[in-house]
Coordinates of C-alpha atoms and ligand atoms in Angstrom, one line a residue:
A1 CA 63.0 113.4 62.1
I2 CA 63.9 113.8 58.3
D3 CA 66.9 116.2 58.5
P4 CA 65.8 119.5 56.6
Q5 CA 69.0 120.1 55.3
F6 CA 69.7 117.0 54.2
H7 CA 71.0 118.4 50.6
E8 CA 74.1 119.8 52.5
N9 CA 74.5 116.8 54.8
R10 CA 73.9 113.7 52.4
E11 CA 75.1 113.2 48.7
K12 CA 72.5 111.9 45.9
V13 CA 73.7 108.5 45.0
D14 CA 71.1 107.5 42.9
D15 CA 68.4 107.6 40.7
H16 CA 64.5 106.5 41.1
E17 CA 62.1 106.7 38.5
G18 CA 63.2 110.0 37.9
H19 CA 63.9 111.3 41.5
D20 CA 67.0 111.8 43.3
V21 CA 68.2 109.3 45.9
W22 CA 69.9 110.8 49.0
G23 CA 72.5 108.2 50.8
P24 CA 73.9 106.5 52.9
V25 CA 72.0 103.5 51.0
D26 CA 72.9 99.8 52.2
E27 CA 70.1 97.7 50.9
P28 CA 68.0 96.2 52.6
E29 CA 68.4 97.7 56.0
K30 CA 69.2 101.2 55.1
L31 CA 67.5 103.0 52.0
G32 CA 68.2 107.0 52.2
I33 CA 65.9 110.0 51.5
H34 CA 63.9 109.6 48.0
G35 CA 63.3 113.0 46.5
T36 CA 64.4 116.5 46.8
H37 CA 61.1 119.0 46.3
V38 CA 59.4 116.3 48.1
A39 CA 61.1 114.4 50.4
V40 CA 60.5 111.1 52.3
D41 CA 63.4 109.5 54.7
F42 CA 62.7 106.0 54.0
D43 CA 64.5 104.7 57.1
L44 CA 62.1 106.6 59.5
C45 CA 58.7 105.7 57.1
I46 CA 56.7 103.1 59.0
A47 CA 53.9 103.0 56.4
D48 CA 51.2 104.7 58.0
G49 CA 49.8 105.6 54.9
A50 CA 48.4 109.1 56.0
C51 CA 50.6 110.9 53.5
L52 CA 48.9 108.9 50.3
E53 CA 45.6 109.5 51.6
D54 CA 45.4 113.1 52.3
C55 CA 48.1 114.4 49.7
P56 CA 45.2 116.3 47.0
V57 CA 47.0 115.6 44.0
D58 CA 48.8 111.9 44.7
V59 CA 52.3 112.7 44.8
F60 CA 53.3 109.3 46.6
E61 CA 53.2 105.7 45.4
W62 CA 53.6 102.5 47.7
V63 CA 56.9 101.1 46.9
D64 CA 57.8 97.5 48.3
T65 CA 61.1 97.2 50.7
P66 CA 61.2 94.0 51.5
D67 CA 63.5 93.3 54.7
H68 CA 63.6 96.8 56.1
P69 CA 63.8 97.0 59.7
E70 CA 60.7 99.7 59.9
S71 CA 58.1 98.9 57.1
E72 CA 58.3 96.6 54.0
K73 CA 57.0 99.0 51.9
K74 CA 57.4 103.0 51.7
A75 CA 55.9 105.9 50.4
D76 CA 57.6 107.1 47.3
P77 CA 57.4 110.8 46.2
A78 CA 57.1 109.5 42.7
N79 CA 55.2 112.1 41.5
E80 CA 56.5 115.5 43.2
A81 CA 56.5 117.6 40.4
Q82 CA 52.7 117.9 41.0
C83 CA 53.1 118.8 44.8
I84 CA 51.1 122.4 45.4
D85 CA 53.0 122.7 48.7
C86 CA 50.0 122.4 50.8
M87 CA 52.0 120.8 53.8
L88 CA 49.4 118.2 54.8
C89 CA 51.8 115.2 54.3
V90 CA 54.5 117.0 56.8
D91 CA 51.7 117.5 59.3
V92 CA 50.4 114.1 59.3
C93 CA 53.2 111.6 58.8
P94 CA 53.6 110.5 62.6
V95 CA 57.2 109.9 62.5
D96 CA 57.9 113.5 60.5
A97 CA 59.8 111.2 57.4
I98 CA 58.7 113.8 55.0
D99 CA 60.2 117.3 54.2
V100 CA 58.6 119.6 51.8
D101 CA 60.8 122.6 50.4
A102 CA 58.0 125.3 50.0
G103 CA 61.0 128.1 50.1
Ligands
SF4_1 FE1 51.2 116.1 48.5 FE2 50.6 118.8 50.0 FE3 52.5 117.0 50.2 FE4 52.7 118.4 48.1 S1 52.8 119.2 50.2 S2 53.4 116.2 48.5 S3 50.4 118.4 47.6 S4 50.3 116.5 50.7
F3S2 FE1 55.7 106.7 55.4 FE2 54.7 109.3 57.1 FE3 53.6 108.3 54.8 S1 55.1 107.0 58.0 S2 53.8 106.3 54.5 S3 55.7 108.8 55.1 S4 52.7 109.5 56.4
ZN3 ZN1 62.3 106.6 45.1

């Protein structure tokens, strides 16, 4: 599962489409965590798609991640500022790749 303390345990190493990327990153095998309020561990995501289907405000968009060992696309929290903290995505992800900081 995604580390809920990633803010403390990881460092911001990049910016992607306006949100933070938390390392370590070593492409294409290691992609880190994308987002801060809505955070997706790209190294855990298996492209299940439930988060994209269920999010009521369309926070997620697919990004292609060719040659990543778990999946060739990931759910990117492209619109994390729109999140209404419903926690659906956290509940439906089969690999617990998503953390939403509702506090
Ligand atoms: Fe979307 Fe709800 Fe997840 Fe926020 S908590 S990203 S609104 S599904
Ligand atoms: Fe990935 Fe979990 Fe969404 S596997 S596509 S973050 S439901
Ligand atoms: Zn991203």
